PDB file of C-alpha atoms in Angstrom:
ATOM      1  CA  MET A   1     -41.081  -8.130  28.571  1.00 42.00           C
ATOM      2  CA  ALA A   2     -40.605 -11.383  26.690  1.00 48.00           C
ATOM      3  CA  GLU A   3     -44.366 -11.976  26.825  1.00 53.00           C
ATOM      4  CA  SER A   4     -45.077  -8.832  24.802  1.00 60.00           C
ATOM      5  CA  MET A   5     -42.823  -9.932  21.950  1.00 85.00           C
ATOM      6  CA  LEU A   6     -43.910 -11.926  18.945  1.00 86.00           C
ATOM      7  CA  GLN A   7     -44.087 -15.637  19.695  1.00 93.00           C
ATOM      8  CA  LEU A   8     -42.949 -17.224  16.429  1.00 93.00           C
ATOM      9  CA  PRO A   9     -44.480 -20.722  16.876  1.00 94.00           C
ATOM     10  CA  VAL A  10     -47.849 -19.153  17.742  1.00 95.00           C
ATOM     11  CA  TYR A  11     -47.540 -16.677  14.841  1.00 96.00           C
ATOM     12  CA  LEU A  12     -46.829 -19.562  12.452  1.00 96.00           C
ATOM     13  CA  SER A  13     -49.815 -21.441  13.871  1.00 95.00           C
ATOM     14  CA  GLY A  14     -52.056 -18.469  13.083  1.00 95.00           C
ATOM     15  CA  PHE A  15     -50.495 -18.085   9.647  1.00 97.00           C
ATOM     16  CA  SER A  16     -51.026 -21.748   8.761  1.00 95.00           C
ATOM     17  CA  VAL A  17     -54.598 -21.910  10.112  1.00 94.00           C
ATOM     18  CA  ALA A  18     -55.591 -18.775   8.180  1.00 95.00           C
ATOM     19  CA  ALA A  19     -53.823 -19.859   5.001  1.00 94.00           C
ATOM     20  CA  GLY A  20     -55.523 -23.236   5.111  1.00 93.00           C
ATOM     21  CA  LEU A  21     -58.948 -21.635   5.462  1.00 91.00           C
ATOM     22  CA  ILE A  22     -58.593 -18.644   3.110  1.00 89.00           C
ATOM     23  CA  VAL A  23     -56.775 -20.090   0.112  1.00 88.00           C
ATOM     24  CA  GLY A  24     -59.733 -22.173  -1.109  1.00 84.00           C
ATOM     25  CA  ILE A  25     -61.328 -20.603  -4.183  1.00 79.00           C
ATOM     26  CA  GLY A  26     -64.842 -19.602  -3.225  1.00 84.00           C
ATOM     27  CA  PRO A  27     -67.044 -16.764  -4.488  1.00 86.00           C
ATOM     28  CA  GLN A  28     -64.912 -14.036  -2.882  1.00 90.00           C
ATOM     29  CA  ASN A  29     -61.611 -15.322  -4.248  1.00 91.00           C
ATOM     30  CA  ALA A  30     -63.181 -15.976  -7.660  1.00 91.00           C
ATOM     31  CA  PHE A  31     -64.401 -12.368  -7.741  1.00 92.00           C
ATOM     32  CA  VAL A  32     -60.929 -11.029  -6.859  1.00 93.00           C
ATOM     33  CA  LEU A  33     -59.446 -13.281  -9.539  1.00 93.00           C
ATOM     34  CA  LYS A  34     -61.969 -12.220 -12.195  1.00 92.00           C
ATOM     35  CA  GLN A  35     -61.512  -8.514 -11.496  1.00 92.00           C
ATOM     36  CA  GLY A  36     -57.745  -8.934 -11.338  1.00 92.00           C
ATOM     37  CA  ILE A  37     -57.692 -10.610 -14.739  1.00 92.00           C
ATOM     38  CA  ALA A  38     -59.807  -7.743 -16.084  1.00 89.00           C
ATOM     39  CA  ARG A  39     -57.415  -5.302 -14.362  1.00 88.00           C
ATOM     40  CA  GLN A  40     -60.350  -3.392 -12.930  1.00 89.00           C
ATOM     41  CA  GLN A  41     -60.384  -1.862  -9.463  1.00 93.00           C
ATOM     42  CA  THR A  42     -58.118  -4.640  -8.212  1.00 94.00           C
ATOM     43  CA  LEU A  43     -56.403  -2.515  -5.573  1.00 94.00           C
ATOM     44  CA  ALA A  44     -59.724  -1.337  -4.133  1.00 95.00           C
ATOM     45  CA  ILE A  45     -61.155  -4.866  -4.130  1.00 96.00           C
ATOM     46  CA  VAL A  46     -58.060  -6.333  -2.478  1.00 97.00           C
ATOM     47  CA  THR A  47     -58.131  -3.532   0.107  1.00 97.00           C
ATOM     48  CA  VAL A  48     -61.793  -4.258   0.935  1.00 97.00           C
ATOM     49  CA  CYS A  49     -61.085  -7.983   1.302  1.00 96.00           C
ATOM     50  CA  VAL A  50     -58.033  -7.407   3.500  1.00 97.00           C
ATOM     51  CA  LEU A  51     -59.763  -4.861   5.756  1.00 97.00           C
ATOM     52  CA  CYS A  52     -62.864  -7.041   6.140  1.00 96.00           C
ATOM     53  CA  ASP A  53     -60.743 -10.065   7.027  1.00 95.00           C
ATOM     54  CA  ILE A  54     -58.708  -8.073   9.549  1.00 96.00           C
ATOM     55  CA  ALA A  55     -61.925  -6.866  11.184  1.00 96.00           C
ATOM     56  CA  LEU A  56     -63.546 -10.314  11.235  1.00 95.00           C
ATOM     57  CA  ILE A  57     -60.408 -12.123  12.434  1.00 95.00           C
ATOM     58  CA  SER A  58     -60.015  -9.481  15.140  1.00 95.00           C
ATOM     59  CA  LEU A  59     -63.591 -10.052  16.294  1.00 94.00           C
ATOM     60  CA  GLY A  60     -63.009 -13.799  16.361  1.00 92.00           C
ATOM     61  CA  VAL A  61     -59.757 -13.590  18.298  1.00 92.00           C
ATOM     62  CA  ALA A  62     -61.355 -11.104  20.715  1.00 90.00           C
ATOM     63  CA  GLY A  63     -63.984 -13.755  21.593  1.00 85.00           C
ATOM     64  CA  LEU A  64     -66.983 -13.024  19.365  1.00 79.00           C
ATOM     65  CA  GLY A  65     -66.726 -16.461  17.753  1.00 66.00           C
ATOM     66  CA  GLN A  66     -67.313 -18.205  21.058  1.00 67.00           C
ATOM     67  CA  TRP A  67     -70.265 -15.919  21.793  1.00 72.00           C
ATOM     68  CA  ILE A  68     -71.818 -16.536  18.343  1.00 68.00           C
ATOM     69  CA  ALA A  69     -71.385 -20.286  18.712  1.00 64.00           C
ATOM     70  CA  ASN A  70     -73.708 -20.044  21.721  1.00 71.00           C
ATOM     71  CA  TRP A  71     -76.382 -18.126  19.745  1.00 73.00           C
ATOM     72  CA  PRO A  72     -78.069 -20.663  17.427  1.00 73.00           C
ATOM     73  CA  ALA A  73     -80.511 -18.131  15.935  1.00 77.00           C
ATOM     74  CA  PHE A  74     -77.668 -16.063  14.479  1.00 70.00           C
ATOM     75  CA  ILE A  75     -76.028 -19.132  12.993  1.00 64.00           C
ATOM     76  CA  SER A  76     -79.339 -20.170  11.427  1.00 73.00           C
ATOM     77  CA  ILE A  77     -79.996 -16.701   9.967  1.00 73.00           C
ATOM     78  CA  ALA A  78     -76.448 -16.418   8.641  1.00 65.00           C
ATOM     79  CA  THR A  79     -76.589 -19.913   7.167  1.00 66.00           C
ATOM     80  CA  TRP A  80     -79.887 -19.398   5.314  1.00 75.00           C
ATOM     81  CA  GLY A  81     -79.028 -15.853   4.221  1.00 70.00           C
ATOM     82  CA  GLY A  82     -75.646 -16.965   2.958  1.00 64.00           C
ATOM     83  CA  ALA A  83     -77.160 -20.006   1.269  1.00 70.00           C
ATOM     84  CA  ALA A  84     -79.628 -17.751  -0.566  1.00 74.00           C
ATOM     85  CA  PHE A  85     -76.773 -15.505  -1.714  1.00 66.00           C
ATOM     86  CA  LEU A  86     -74.667 -18.451  -2.883  1.00 65.00           C
ATOM     87  CA  LEU A  87     -77.695 -20.030  -4.619  1.00 74.00           C
ATOM     88  CA  ALA A  88     -78.389 -16.808  -6.523  1.00 74.00           C
ATOM     89  CA  TYR A  89     -74.721 -16.513  -7.448  1.00 64.00           C
ATOM     90  CA  GLY A  90     -74.629 -20.174  -8.508  1.00 70.00           C
ATOM     91  CA  LEU A  91     -77.768 -19.810 -10.648  1.00 76.00           C
ATOM     92  CA  ARG A  92     -76.252 -16.756 -12.314  1.00 70.00           C
ATOM     93  CA  ALA A  93     -73.064 -18.731 -13.040  1.00 64.00           C
ATOM     94  CA  PHE A  94     -75.110 -21.703 -14.294  1.00 68.00           C
ATOM     95  CA  LYS A  95     -77.049 -19.416 -16.652  1.00 72.00           C
ATOM     96  CA  ALA A  96     -73.797 -17.902 -17.918  1.00 63.00           C
ATOM     97  CA  ALA A  97     -72.402 -21.395 -18.542  1.00 63.00           C
ATOM     98  CA  TRP A  98     -75.115 -22.065 -21.124  1.00 70.00           C
ATOM     99  CA  ARG A  99     -74.155 -19.015 -23.183  1.00 71.00           C
ATOM    100  CA  PRO A 100     -71.539 -19.334 -25.905  1.00 60.00           C
ATOM    101  CA  PRO A 101     -68.104 -19.499 -24.253  1.00 54.00           C
ATOM    102  CA  GLN A 102     -66.380 -16.154 -24.192  1.00 55.00           C
ATOM    103  CA  PHE A 103     -64.369 -14.253 -21.668  1.00 51.00           C
ATOM    104  CA  ASP A 104     -64.268 -10.633 -22.653  1.00 51.00           C
ATOM    105  CA  THR A 105     -62.368  -8.706 -20.012  1.00 49.00           C
ATOM    106  CA  THR A 106     -62.924  -5.404 -21.803  1.00 50.00           C
ATOM    107  CA  GLN A 107     -66.678  -5.681 -21.267  1.00 49.00           C
ATOM    108  CA  THR A 108     -66.162  -6.195 -17.529  1.00 46.00           C
ATOM    109  CA  ALA A 109     -63.568  -3.438 -17.482  1.00 44.00           C
ATOM    110  CA  THR A 110     -65.892  -0.761 -18.804  1.00 46.00           C
ATOM    111  CA  ALA A 111     -68.792  -1.816 -16.586  1.00 53.00           C
ATOM    112  CA  ALA A 112     -67.105  -1.797 -13.168  1.00 70.00           C
ATOM    113  CA  THR A 113     -66.923   1.601 -11.504  1.00 90.00           C
ATOM    114  CA  LEU A 114     -65.023   1.972  -8.252  1.00 91.00           C
ATOM    115  CA  ARG A 115     -68.286   2.133  -6.305  1.00 93.00           C
ATOM    116  CA  GLN A 116     -69.696  -0.972  -8.005  1.00 92.00           C
ATOM    117  CA  ALA A 117     -66.478  -2.896  -7.443  1.00 92.00           C
ATOM    118  CA  VAL A 118     -66.284  -1.969  -3.755  1.00 94.00           C
ATOM    119  CA  LEU A 119     -69.958  -2.825  -3.187  1.00 94.00           C
ATOM    120  CA  ALA A 120     -69.520  -6.145  -4.982  1.00 92.00           C
ATOM    121  CA  ALA A 121     -66.402  -6.931  -2.927  1.00 94.00           C
ATOM    122  CA  LEU A 122     -68.315  -6.118   0.258  1.00 94.00           C
ATOM    123  CA  ALA A 123     -71.192  -8.357  -0.862  1.00 92.00           C
ATOM    124  CA  PHE A 124     -68.927 -11.278  -1.796  1.00 91.00           C
ATOM    125  CA  THR A 125     -67.146 -10.896   1.522  1.00 91.00           C
ATOM    126  CA  LEU A 126     -69.856 -10.104   4.037  1.00 91.00           C
ATOM    127  CA  LEU A 127     -72.757 -12.106   2.554  1.00 88.00           C
ATOM    128  CA  ASN A 128     -70.704 -15.279   2.369  1.00 85.00           C
ATOM    129  CA  PRO A 129     -71.483 -17.431   5.432  1.00 82.00           C
ATOM    130  CA  TYR A 130     -68.156 -19.210   5.160  1.00 83.00           C
ATOM    131  CA  VAL A 131     -66.252 -15.988   5.844  1.00 87.00           C
ATOM    132  CA  TYR A 132     -67.819 -15.898   9.316  1.00 84.00           C
ATOM    133  CA  LEU A 133     -67.274 -19.593   9.892  1.00 82.00           C
ATOM    134  CA  ASP A 134     -63.615 -19.332   8.859  1.00 86.00           C
ATOM    135  CA  THR A 135     -62.577 -16.006  10.363  1.00 89.00           C
ATOM    136  CA  VAL A 136     -64.784 -15.384  13.375  1.00 87.00           C
ATOM    137  CA  ILE A 137     -65.678 -18.875  14.553  1.00 84.00           C
ATOM    138  CA  LEU A 138     -62.834 -21.210  13.495  1.00 86.00           C
ATOM    139  CA  MET A 139     -59.884 -18.821  13.764  1.00 90.00           C
ATOM    140  CA  GLY A 140     -61.413 -17.333  16.892  1.00 87.00           C
ATOM    141  CA  SER A 141     -61.928 -20.745  18.471  1.00 85.00           C
ATOM    142  CA  VAL A 142     -58.346 -21.802  17.792  1.00 89.00           C
ATOM    143  CA  SER A 143     -57.113 -18.573  19.398  1.00 89.00           C
ATOM    144  CA  ALA A 144     -58.884 -19.482  22.646  1.00 85.00           C
ATOM    145  CA  ARG A 145     -56.224 -22.089  23.399  1.00 87.00           C
ATOM    146  CA  PHE A 146     -53.577 -19.364  23.767  1.00 90.00           C
ATOM    147  CA  ASP A 147     -53.064 -17.001  26.690  1.00 89.00           C
ATOM    148  CA  ASP A 148     -53.625 -13.281  26.116  1.00 84.00           C
ATOM    149  CA  ALA A 149     -50.012 -12.512  25.154  1.00 84.00           C
ATOM    150  CA  ALA A 150     -49.789 -15.390  22.676  1.00 93.00           C
ATOM    151  CA  ARG A 151     -53.247 -14.728  21.254  1.00 92.00           C
ATOM    152  CA  TRP A 152     -52.019 -11.547  19.540  1.00 91.00           C
ATOM    153  CA  SER A 153     -49.102 -13.397  17.937  1.00 95.00           C
ATOM    154  CA  TYR A 154     -51.698 -15.822  16.590  1.00 96.00           C
ATOM    155  CA  TRP A 155     -53.858 -12.890  15.400  1.00 96.00           C
ATOM    156  CA  LEU A 156     -50.885 -11.336  13.617  1.00 96.00           C
ATOM    157  CA  GLY A 157     -50.162 -14.649  11.872  1.00 97.00           C
ATOM    158  CA  CYS A 158     -53.794 -14.898  10.730  1.00 96.00           C
ATOM    159  CA  ILE A 159     -53.977 -11.377   9.336  1.00 97.00           C
ATOM    160  CA  THR A 160     -50.568 -11.737   7.671  1.00 97.00           C
ATOM    161  CA  ALA A 161     -51.722 -14.866   5.818  1.00 97.00           C
ATOM    162  CA  SER A 162     -55.006 -13.271   4.786  1.00 96.00           C
ATOM    163  CA  SER A 163     -53.417 -10.024   3.636  1.00 97.00           C
ATOM    164  CA  LEU A 164     -50.646 -11.806   1.770  1.00 97.00           C
ATOM    165  CA  TRP A 165     -53.165 -14.095   0.042  1.00 97.00           C
ATOM    166  CA  PHE A 166     -55.374 -11.308  -1.258  1.00 96.00           C
ATOM    167  CA  ILE A 167     -52.439  -9.133  -2.316  1.00 96.00           C
ATOM    168  CA  LEU A 168     -50.815 -11.995  -4.218  1.00 95.00           C
ATOM    169  CA  LEU A 169     -54.123 -13.138  -5.724  1.00 95.00           C
ATOM    170  CA  GLY A 170     -54.868  -9.646  -7.009  1.00 94.00           C
ATOM    171  CA  ALA A 171     -51.333  -9.071  -8.263  1.00 93.00           C
ATOM    172  CA  PHE A 172     -50.927 -12.386 -10.050  1.00 93.00           C
ATOM    173  CA  ALA A 173     -54.452 -12.322 -11.497  1.00 91.00           C
ATOM    174  CA  SER A 174     -53.526  -9.274 -13.521  1.00 85.00           C
ATOM    175  CA  ARG A 175     -50.791 -11.316 -15.185  1.00 86.00           C
ATOM    176  CA  LEU A 176     -53.394 -13.827 -16.397  1.00 84.00           C
ATOM    177  CA  GLY A 177     -55.258 -11.263 -18.507  1.00 72.00           C
ATOM    178  CA  PRO A 178     -54.797 -10.837 -22.221  1.00 69.00           C
TER     179      PRO A 178
END
């Protein structure tokens, strides 16, 4: 019976690994932050990010990360596809940097429908190669050192950190707006 209970040290290990990997501001977190500041579809965007992370972390902890690591073609496709996405996003940001500086959240607010925001959140999440590296491969690989009972305490720690991060990022971003 004790094996089925939460193992706190393992839970904290999962929490700290996930927090260390997720907290870095990349394209996905920057998108959540931007939409949160604009106060547009933040709840939907945070929900998409949380659900995607739960699914990807679950796949990693269930063993998909170890399987993917043994399939070099997938890693190559994901790397080049993700690099193309990040390059296009970077070029768009570079082009925007040369425009006169302005941050008009009302313009973003009127342009983002729920559908557009959800699709953008899915794109920033699922087209980012680092999300797979962090959630499926790295978190999944770390989970392999635990037995089956402990692995789910680790999983719970990972999804708690991810969920808490996105909820707090979305909530506090709205306080940064005008």
